[in-house]
PDB file of C-alpha atoms in Angstrom:
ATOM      1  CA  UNK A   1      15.193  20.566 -32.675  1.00 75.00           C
ATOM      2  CA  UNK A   2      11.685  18.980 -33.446  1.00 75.00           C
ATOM      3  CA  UNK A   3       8.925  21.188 -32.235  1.00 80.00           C
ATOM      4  CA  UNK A   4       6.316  18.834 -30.520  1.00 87.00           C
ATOM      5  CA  UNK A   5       2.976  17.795 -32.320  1.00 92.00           C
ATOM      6  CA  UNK A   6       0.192  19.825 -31.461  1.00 93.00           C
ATOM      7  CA  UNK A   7      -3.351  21.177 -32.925  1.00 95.00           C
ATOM      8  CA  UNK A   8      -4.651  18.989 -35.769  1.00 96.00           C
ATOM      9  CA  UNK A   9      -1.116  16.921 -36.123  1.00 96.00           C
ATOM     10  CA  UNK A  10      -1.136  16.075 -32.519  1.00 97.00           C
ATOM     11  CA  UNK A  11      -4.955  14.837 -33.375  1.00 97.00           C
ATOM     12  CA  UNK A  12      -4.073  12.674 -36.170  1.00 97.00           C
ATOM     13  CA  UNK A  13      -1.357  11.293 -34.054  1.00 96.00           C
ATOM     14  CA  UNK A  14      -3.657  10.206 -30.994  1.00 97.00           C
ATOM     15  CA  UNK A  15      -6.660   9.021 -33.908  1.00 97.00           C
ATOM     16  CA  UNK A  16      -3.479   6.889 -35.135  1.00 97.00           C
ATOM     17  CA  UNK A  17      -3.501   5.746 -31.459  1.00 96.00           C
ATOM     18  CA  UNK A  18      -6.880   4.368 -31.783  1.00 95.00           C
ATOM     19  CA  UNK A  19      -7.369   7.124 -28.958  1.00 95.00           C
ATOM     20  CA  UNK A  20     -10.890   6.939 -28.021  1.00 93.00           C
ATOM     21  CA  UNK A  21     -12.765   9.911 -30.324  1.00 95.00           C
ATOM     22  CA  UNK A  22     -14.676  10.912 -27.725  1.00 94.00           C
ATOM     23  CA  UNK A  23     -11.184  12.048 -25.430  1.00 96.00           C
ATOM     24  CA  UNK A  24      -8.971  13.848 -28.347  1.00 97.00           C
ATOM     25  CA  UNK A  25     -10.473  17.253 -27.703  1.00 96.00           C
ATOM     26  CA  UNK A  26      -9.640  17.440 -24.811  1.00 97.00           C
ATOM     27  CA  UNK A  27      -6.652  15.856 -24.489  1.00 97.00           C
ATOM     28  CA  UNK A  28      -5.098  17.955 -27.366  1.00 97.00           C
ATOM     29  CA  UNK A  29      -6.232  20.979 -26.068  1.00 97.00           C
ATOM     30  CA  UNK A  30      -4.771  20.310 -22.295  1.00 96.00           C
ATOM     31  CA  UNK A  31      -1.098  19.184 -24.040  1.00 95.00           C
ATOM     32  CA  UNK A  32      -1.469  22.401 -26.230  1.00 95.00           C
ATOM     33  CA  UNK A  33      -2.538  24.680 -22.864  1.00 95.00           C
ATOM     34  CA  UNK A  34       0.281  23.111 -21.021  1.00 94.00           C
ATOM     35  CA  UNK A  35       2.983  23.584 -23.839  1.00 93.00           C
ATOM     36  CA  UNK A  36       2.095  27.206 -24.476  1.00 93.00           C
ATOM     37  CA  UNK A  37       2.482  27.590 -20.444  1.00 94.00           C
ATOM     38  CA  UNK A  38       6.052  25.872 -20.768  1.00 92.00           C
ATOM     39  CA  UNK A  39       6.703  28.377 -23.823  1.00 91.00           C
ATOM     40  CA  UNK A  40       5.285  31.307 -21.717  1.00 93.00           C
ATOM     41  CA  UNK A  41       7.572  30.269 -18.729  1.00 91.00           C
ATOM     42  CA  UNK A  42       4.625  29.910 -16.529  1.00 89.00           C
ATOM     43  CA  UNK A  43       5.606  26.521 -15.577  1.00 88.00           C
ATOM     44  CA  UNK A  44       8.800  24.272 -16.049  1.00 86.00           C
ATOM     45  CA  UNK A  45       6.653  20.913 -16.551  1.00 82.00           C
ATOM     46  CA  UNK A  46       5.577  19.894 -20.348  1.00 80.00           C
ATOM     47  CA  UNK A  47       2.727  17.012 -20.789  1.00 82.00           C
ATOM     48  CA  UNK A  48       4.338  14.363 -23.210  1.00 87.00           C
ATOM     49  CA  UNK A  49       1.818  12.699 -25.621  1.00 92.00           C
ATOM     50  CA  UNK A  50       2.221   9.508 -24.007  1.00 92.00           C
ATOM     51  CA  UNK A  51       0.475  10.607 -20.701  1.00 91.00           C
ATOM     52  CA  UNK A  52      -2.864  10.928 -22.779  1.00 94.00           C
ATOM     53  CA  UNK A  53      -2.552   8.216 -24.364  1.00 95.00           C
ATOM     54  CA  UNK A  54      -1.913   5.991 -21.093  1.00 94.00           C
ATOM     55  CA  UNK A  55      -4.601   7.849 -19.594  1.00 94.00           C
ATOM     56  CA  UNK A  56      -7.678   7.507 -22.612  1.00 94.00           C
ATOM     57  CA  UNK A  57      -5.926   3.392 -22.695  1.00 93.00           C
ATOM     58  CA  UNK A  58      -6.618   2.736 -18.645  1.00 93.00           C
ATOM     59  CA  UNK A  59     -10.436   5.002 -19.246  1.00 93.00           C
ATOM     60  CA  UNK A  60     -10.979   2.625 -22.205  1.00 90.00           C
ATOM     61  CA  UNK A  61     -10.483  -0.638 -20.043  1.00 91.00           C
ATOM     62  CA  UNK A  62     -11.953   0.375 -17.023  1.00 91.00           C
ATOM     63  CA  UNK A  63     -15.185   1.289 -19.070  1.00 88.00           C
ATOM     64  CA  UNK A  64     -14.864  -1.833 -20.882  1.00 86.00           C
ATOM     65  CA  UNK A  65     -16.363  -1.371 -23.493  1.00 76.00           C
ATOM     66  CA  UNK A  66     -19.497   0.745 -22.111  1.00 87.00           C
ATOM     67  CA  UNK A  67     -19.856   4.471 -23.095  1.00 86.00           C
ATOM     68  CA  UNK A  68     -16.809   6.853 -23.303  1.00 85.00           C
ATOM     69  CA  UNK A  69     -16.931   8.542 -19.513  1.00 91.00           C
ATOM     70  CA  UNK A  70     -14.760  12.515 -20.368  1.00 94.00           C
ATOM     71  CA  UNK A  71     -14.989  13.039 -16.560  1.00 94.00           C
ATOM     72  CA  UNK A  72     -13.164   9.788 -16.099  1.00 94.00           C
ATOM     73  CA  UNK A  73     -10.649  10.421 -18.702  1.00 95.00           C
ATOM     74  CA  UNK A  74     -10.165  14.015 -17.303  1.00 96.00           C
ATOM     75  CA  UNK A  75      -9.119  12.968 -13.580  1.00 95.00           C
ATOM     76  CA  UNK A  76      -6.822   9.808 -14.906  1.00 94.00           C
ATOM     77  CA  UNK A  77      -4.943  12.084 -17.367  1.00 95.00           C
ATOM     78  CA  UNK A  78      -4.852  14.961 -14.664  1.00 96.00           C
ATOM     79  CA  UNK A  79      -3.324  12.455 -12.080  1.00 94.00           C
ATOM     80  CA  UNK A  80      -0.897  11.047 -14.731  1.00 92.00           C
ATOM     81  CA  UNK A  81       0.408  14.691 -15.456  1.00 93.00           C
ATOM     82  CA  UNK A  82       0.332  15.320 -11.030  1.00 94.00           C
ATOM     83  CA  UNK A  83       1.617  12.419 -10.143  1.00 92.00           C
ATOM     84  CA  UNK A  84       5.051  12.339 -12.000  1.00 90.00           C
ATOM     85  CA  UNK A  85       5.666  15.629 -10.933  1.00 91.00           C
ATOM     86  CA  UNK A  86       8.680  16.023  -8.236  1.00 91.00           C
ATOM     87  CA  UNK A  87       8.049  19.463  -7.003  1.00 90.00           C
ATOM     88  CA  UNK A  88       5.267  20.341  -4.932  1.00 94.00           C
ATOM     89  CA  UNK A  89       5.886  23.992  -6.383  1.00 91.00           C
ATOM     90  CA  UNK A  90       5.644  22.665  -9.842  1.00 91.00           C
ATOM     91  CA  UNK A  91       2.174  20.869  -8.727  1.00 94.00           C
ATOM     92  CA  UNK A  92       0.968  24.221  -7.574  1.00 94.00           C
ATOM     93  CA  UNK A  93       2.041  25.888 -10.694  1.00 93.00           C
ATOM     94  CA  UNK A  94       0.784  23.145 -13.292  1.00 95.00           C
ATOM     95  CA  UNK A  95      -2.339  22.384 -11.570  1.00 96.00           C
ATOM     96  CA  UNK A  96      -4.716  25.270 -11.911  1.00 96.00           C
ATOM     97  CA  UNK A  97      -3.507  25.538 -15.597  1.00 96.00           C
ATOM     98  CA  UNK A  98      -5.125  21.948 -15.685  1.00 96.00           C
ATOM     99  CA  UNK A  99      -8.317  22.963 -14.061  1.00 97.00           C
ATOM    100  CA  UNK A 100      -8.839  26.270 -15.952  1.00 97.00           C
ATOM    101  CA  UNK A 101      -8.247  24.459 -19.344  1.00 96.00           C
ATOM    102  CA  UNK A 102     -11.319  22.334 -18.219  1.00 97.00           C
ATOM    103  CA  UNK A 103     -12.841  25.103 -17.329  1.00 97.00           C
ATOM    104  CA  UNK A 104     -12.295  26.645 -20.637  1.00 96.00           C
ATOM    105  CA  UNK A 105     -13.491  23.322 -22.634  1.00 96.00           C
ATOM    106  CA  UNK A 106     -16.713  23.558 -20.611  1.00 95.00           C
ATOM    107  CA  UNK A 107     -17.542  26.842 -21.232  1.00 95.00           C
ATOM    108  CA  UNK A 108     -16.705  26.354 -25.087  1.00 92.00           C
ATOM    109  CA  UNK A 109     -19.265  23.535 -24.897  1.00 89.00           C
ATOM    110  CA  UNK A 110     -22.039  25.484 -23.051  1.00 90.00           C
ATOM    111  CA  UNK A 111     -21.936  28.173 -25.530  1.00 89.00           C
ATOM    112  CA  UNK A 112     -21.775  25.711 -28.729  1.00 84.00           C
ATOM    113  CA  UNK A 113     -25.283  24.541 -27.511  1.00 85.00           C
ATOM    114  CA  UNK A 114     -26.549  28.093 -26.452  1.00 83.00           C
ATOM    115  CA  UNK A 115     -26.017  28.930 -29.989  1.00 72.00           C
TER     116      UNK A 115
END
């Protein structure tokens, strides 16, 4: 068994992408949060890689070319993870983990420039 990229591999992997820079925080951070919830059994769904990719590659040509938009790239990649979910228990469940990783990223930010 492989153990899945994450952290600074998973990083290198999406920069090997030619992920925009501007969206690998966050989307390594949300496939980390969502792989330690699988781990912790709080949820039976795991993000693969490929969702934010497809997700920073439809931001990227919808903004054509103008200014990376993380709010944009946050609802395309949460809808990719939502929508290919069956179970509307599984929705519930992964869901708020989405949100409150966000949340979390926010918050990190807000204090970064408090400091």
């Amino acid at each position: 068994e492989v153990p899945p990229l994450s952290g600074e591999s998973l990083a290198a992997m999406f920069r090997a992408h030619h992920m925009n820079k501007a969206f690998i925080g966050d989307a390594v951070f949300l496939t980390d949060t969502l792989y330690k919830a699988w781990e912790d059994n709080r949820t039976a769904y795991q993000i693969s890689p490929r969702r934010a990719l497809a997700a920073a590659d439809l931001t990227s040509v919808l903004l054509k070319g103008k200014k990376a938009d993380i709010k944009m790239f946050r609802k395309f990649i949460t809808r990719s993870i939502i929508t290919k979910i069956d179970a509307q228990h599984d929705i519930d469940m992964v869901d708020p983990i989405i949100r409150q990783a966000w949340q979390a990223i926010d918050v990190q930010a807000q204090a970064k420039t408090i400091e």
